[in-house]
mmCIF file of C-alpha atoms in Angstrom:
data_model
loop_
_atom_site.group_PDB
_atom_site.id
_atom_site.type_symbol
_atom_site.label_atom_id
_atom_site.label_comp_id
_atom_site.label_asym_id
_atom_site.label_seq_id
_atom_site.Cartn_x
_atom_site.Cartn_y
_atom_site.Cartn_z
ATOM 1 C CA MET A 1 -31.371 67.245 -2.612
ATOM 2 C CA ASN A 2 -31.735 63.603 -1.641
ATOM 3 C CA THR A 3 -33.822 62.631 1.332
ATOM 4 C CA SER A 4 -33.930 59.230 2.914
ATOM 5 C CA HIS A 5 -37.062 58.198 0.996
ATOM 6 C CA ASP A 6 -35.481 59.257 -2.332
ATOM 7 C CA ILE A 7 -32.562 56.902 -1.804
ATOM 8 C CA LYS A 8 -34.795 53.869 -1.027
ATOM 9 C CA ARG A 9 -36.894 54.178 -4.200
ATOM 10 C CA GLU A 10 -36.622 51.496 -6.830
ATOM 11 C CA GLN A 11 -37.473 53.902 -9.625
ATOM 12 C CA ARG A 12 -37.206 57.681 -10.089
ATOM 13 C CA ARG A 13 -40.610 59.391 -10.048
ATOM 14 C CA PRO A 14 -41.183 62.114 -12.646
ATOM 15 C CA ARG A 15 -42.941 65.166 -11.229
ATOM 16 C CA THR A 16 -46.601 65.519 -12.063
ATOM 17 C CA LEU A 17 -49.603 67.480 -10.893
ATOM 18 C CA LYS A 18 -52.757 65.454 -11.324
ATOM 19 C CA GLN A 19 -55.938 65.125 -9.351
ATOM 20 C CA GLY A 20 -56.418 61.835 -7.593
ATOM 21 C CA PHE A 21 -58.775 60.279 -5.104
ATOM 22 C CA VAL A 22 -57.827 58.195 -2.095
ATOM 23 C CA MET A 23 -60.521 55.604 -1.343
ATOM 24 C CA TYR A 24 -60.699 53.393 1.721
ATOM 25 C CA GLU A 25 -63.130 51.458 3.922
ATOM 26 C CA ARG A 26 -64.219 49.435 0.853
ATOM 27 C CA GLY A 27 -64.868 52.621 -1.149
ATOM 28 C CA LEU A 28 -67.222 54.130 1.434
ATOM 29 C CA ARG A 29 -64.822 56.970 2.250
ATOM 30 C CA SER A 30 -62.760 59.013 -0.162
ATOM 31 C CA THR A 31 -60.802 62.227 -0.240
ATOM 32 C CA ALA A 32 -59.245 64.245 -3.036
ATOM 33 C CA CYS A 33 -55.484 64.492 -3.327
ATOM 34 C CA ALA A 34 -52.829 65.902 -5.626
ATOM 35 C CA VAL A 35 -50.524 63.350 -7.250
ATOM 36 C CA ARG A 36 -47.167 65.129 -7.209
ATOM 37 C CA ASP A 37 -44.795 62.377 -8.389
ATOM 38 C CA LEU A 38 -45.802 59.248 -10.262
ATOM 39 C CA SER A 39 -43.925 56.154 -11.440
ATOM 40 C CA GLU A 40 -44.835 52.564 -12.254
ATOM 41 C CA THR A 41 -44.149 51.503 -8.659
ATOM 42 C CA GLY A 42 -45.388 54.402 -6.512
ATOM 43 C CA ALA A 43 -46.350 58.038 -6.049
ATOM 44 C CA ARG A 44 -46.080 61.067 -3.786
ATOM 45 C CA LEU A 45 -49.466 62.385 -2.713
ATOM 46 C CA GLN A 46 -50.461 65.694 -1.167
ATOM 47 C CA LEU A 47 -53.649 65.741 0.910
ATOM 48 C CA ASN A 48 -55.397 68.330 3.054
ATOM 49 C CA ASP A 49 -55.481 65.990 6.052
ATOM 50 C CA ILE A 50 -53.681 62.679 6.280
ATOM 51 C CA ALA A 51 -54.337 62.015 9.960
ATOM 52 C CA ASP A 52 -57.102 59.483 9.197
ATOM 53 C CA LEU A 53 -55.378 57.933 6.177
ATOM 54 C CA PRO A 54 -55.023 54.153 6.647
ATOM 55 C CA ALA A 55 -51.814 52.277 5.900
ATOM 56 C CA THR A 56 -53.395 50.621 2.821
ATOM 57 C CA PHE A 57 -55.888 52.261 0.454
ATOM 58 C CA GLU A 58 -56.874 52.568 -3.199
ATOM 59 C CA LEU A 59 -55.674 55.465 -5.374
ATOM 60 C CA HIS A 60 -57.780 56.505 -8.368
ATOM 61 C CA VAL A 61 -56.267 58.830 -11.004
ATOM 62 C CA PRO A 62 -59.113 59.679 -13.436
ATOM 63 C CA LEU A 63 -56.923 61.616 -15.880
ATOM 64 C CA ASP A 64 -54.765 58.539 -16.509
ATOM 65 C CA GLY A 65 -57.703 56.146 -16.120
ATOM 66 C CA PHE A 66 -56.429 53.756 -13.447
ATOM 67 C CA LYS A 67 -56.962 52.538 -9.889
ATOM 68 C CA VAL A 68 -54.310 50.858 -7.806
ATOM 69 C CA THR A 69 -53.947 49.575 -4.241
ATOM 70 C CA CYS A 70 -51.283 51.497 -2.325
ATOM 71 C CA GLU A 71 -49.335 51.084 0.869
ATOM 72 C CA ARG A 72 -48.184 54.220 2.681
ATOM 73 C CA ARG A 73 -44.380 54.156 3.037
ATOM 74 C CA TRP A 74 -43.699 57.566 4.619
ATOM 75 C CA ARG A 75 -45.562 60.634 5.802
ATOM 76 C CA LYS A 76 -44.369 64.219 6.285
ATOM 77 C CA GLY A 77 -46.779 67.084 6.916
ATOM 78 C CA THR A 78 -49.559 66.887 4.337
ATOM 79 C CA GLU A 79 -47.563 64.645 1.971
ATOM 80 C CA CYS A 80 -47.070 60.918 1.900
ATOM 81 C CA GLY A 81 -45.206 58.473 -0.283
ATOM 82 C CA VAL A 82 -46.964 55.329 -1.429
ATOM 83 C CA GLN A 83 -45.870 52.099 -3.045
ATOM 84 C CA PHE A 84 -48.213 50.302 -5.413
ATOM 85 C CA VAL A 85 -48.940 46.814 -4.069
ATOM 86 C CA SER A 86 -51.296 45.637 -6.813
ATOM 87 C CA PRO A 87 -51.349 45.890 -10.580
ATOM 88 C CA LYS A 88 -53.086 48.952 -12.004
ATOM 89 C CA THR A 89 -56.730 48.413 -12.919
ATOM 90 C CA MET A 90 -57.733 50.460 -15.938
ATOM 91 C CA THR A 91 -60.852 52.629 -15.641
ATOM 92 C CA LYS A 92 -62.578 55.021 -17.992
ATOM 93 C CA MET A 93 -60.431 58.113 -18.492
ATOM 94 C CA ARG A 94 -62.135 61.365 -17.607
ATOM 95 C CA ARG A 95 -60.526 63.192 -20.532
ATOM 96 C CA MET A 96 -57.450 63.047 -22.672
ATOM 97 C CA GLN A 97 -54.496 65.138 -21.652
ATOM 98 C CA VAL A 98 -53.091 66.913 -24.681
ATOM 99 C CA LEU A 99 -50.114 69.196 -24.382
ATOM 100 C CA ASP A 100 -49.189 71.485 -27.257
ATOM 101 C CA THR A 101 -46.042 73.479 -27.739
ATOM 102 C CA PRO A 102 -46.329 77.281 -27.572
ATOM 103 C CA GLU A 103 -45.571 77.413 -31.300
ATOM 104 C CA LYS A 104 -48.563 75.201 -32.126
ATOM 105 C CA LEU A 105 -50.815 77.239 -29.866
ATOM 106 C CA ASN A 106 -49.744 80.523 -31.490
ATOM 107 C CA LEU A 107 -50.202 79.068 -34.983
ATOM 108 C CA ALA A 108 -53.711 77.805 -34.150
ATOM 109 C CA SER A 109 -54.609 81.175 -32.628
ATOM 110 C CA ALA A 110 -53.386 83.029 -35.726
ATOM 111 C CA GLN A 111 -55.371 80.713 -38.014
ATOM 112 C CA ASN A 112 -58.528 81.237 -35.952
ATOM 113 C CA ASP A 113 -58.059 85.035 -36.065
ATOM 114 C CA ASN A 114 -57.786 84.965 -39.870
ATOM 115 C CA GLN A 115 -60.946 82.889 -40.356
ATOM 116 C CA THR A 116 -64.199 84.803 -40.836
ATOM 117 C CA ALA A 117 -67.637 83.708 -41.869
ATOM 118 C CA PRO A 118 -68.471 84.288 -45.544
ATOM 119 C CA GLY A 119 -69.947 87.759 -46.086
ATOM 120 C CA SER A 120 -68.838 89.075 -42.681
ATOM 121 C CA ALA A 121 -66.202 91.647 -41.883
ATOM 122 C CA PRO A 122 -63.007 90.512 -40.164
ATOM 123 C CA ARG A 123 -62.939 91.027 -36.412
ATOM 124 C CA PRO A 124 -60.885 94.019 -35.272
ATOM 125 C CA LYS A 125 -57.804 93.302 -33.195
ATOM 126 C CA ARG A 126 -58.279 93.898 -29.483
ATOM 127 C CA THR A 127 -56.397 96.993 -28.371
ATOM 128 C CA GLN A 128 -57.298 96.853 -24.711
ATOM 129 C CA PRO A 129 -56.632 93.970 -22.393
ATOM 130 C CA GLY A 130 -59.498 91.590 -21.703
ATOM 131 C CA PHE A 131 -61.157 91.176 -18.345
ATOM 132 C CA GLY A 132 -58.647 90.319 -15.654
ATOM 133 C CA ARG A 133 -55.625 91.067 -17.814
ATOM 134 C CA ARG A 134 -53.078 93.698 -16.958
ATOM 135 C CA LEU A 135 -50.820 95.687 -19.194
#
């Protein structure tokens, strides 16, 4: 489904879901946002309230460790599309994002289950679901 703002983009934006912060009024005001699409030239942001959002502001994405000046290109409901109008400024990353395949996760879990401290009995397998789990 192509919308008018999809056609005008210079570059396709891969879908993401990262926390970001919109900062304006020289950094005195900020609000959290969700970065839904992200490319080298722009992003799609989702905010709780975009009524007070200025036309130009700074976007900070701590997970990727960058800040960039943005210009709002379109707005629809609680979402807006922005174009980056300055080069990205690198900041300290909050944490590294590491994605493992399900196979790696299962292998690591099995290895952890088989490890016991010297002189201790192996832990019994859980037969009932843990808190908050359903059968």
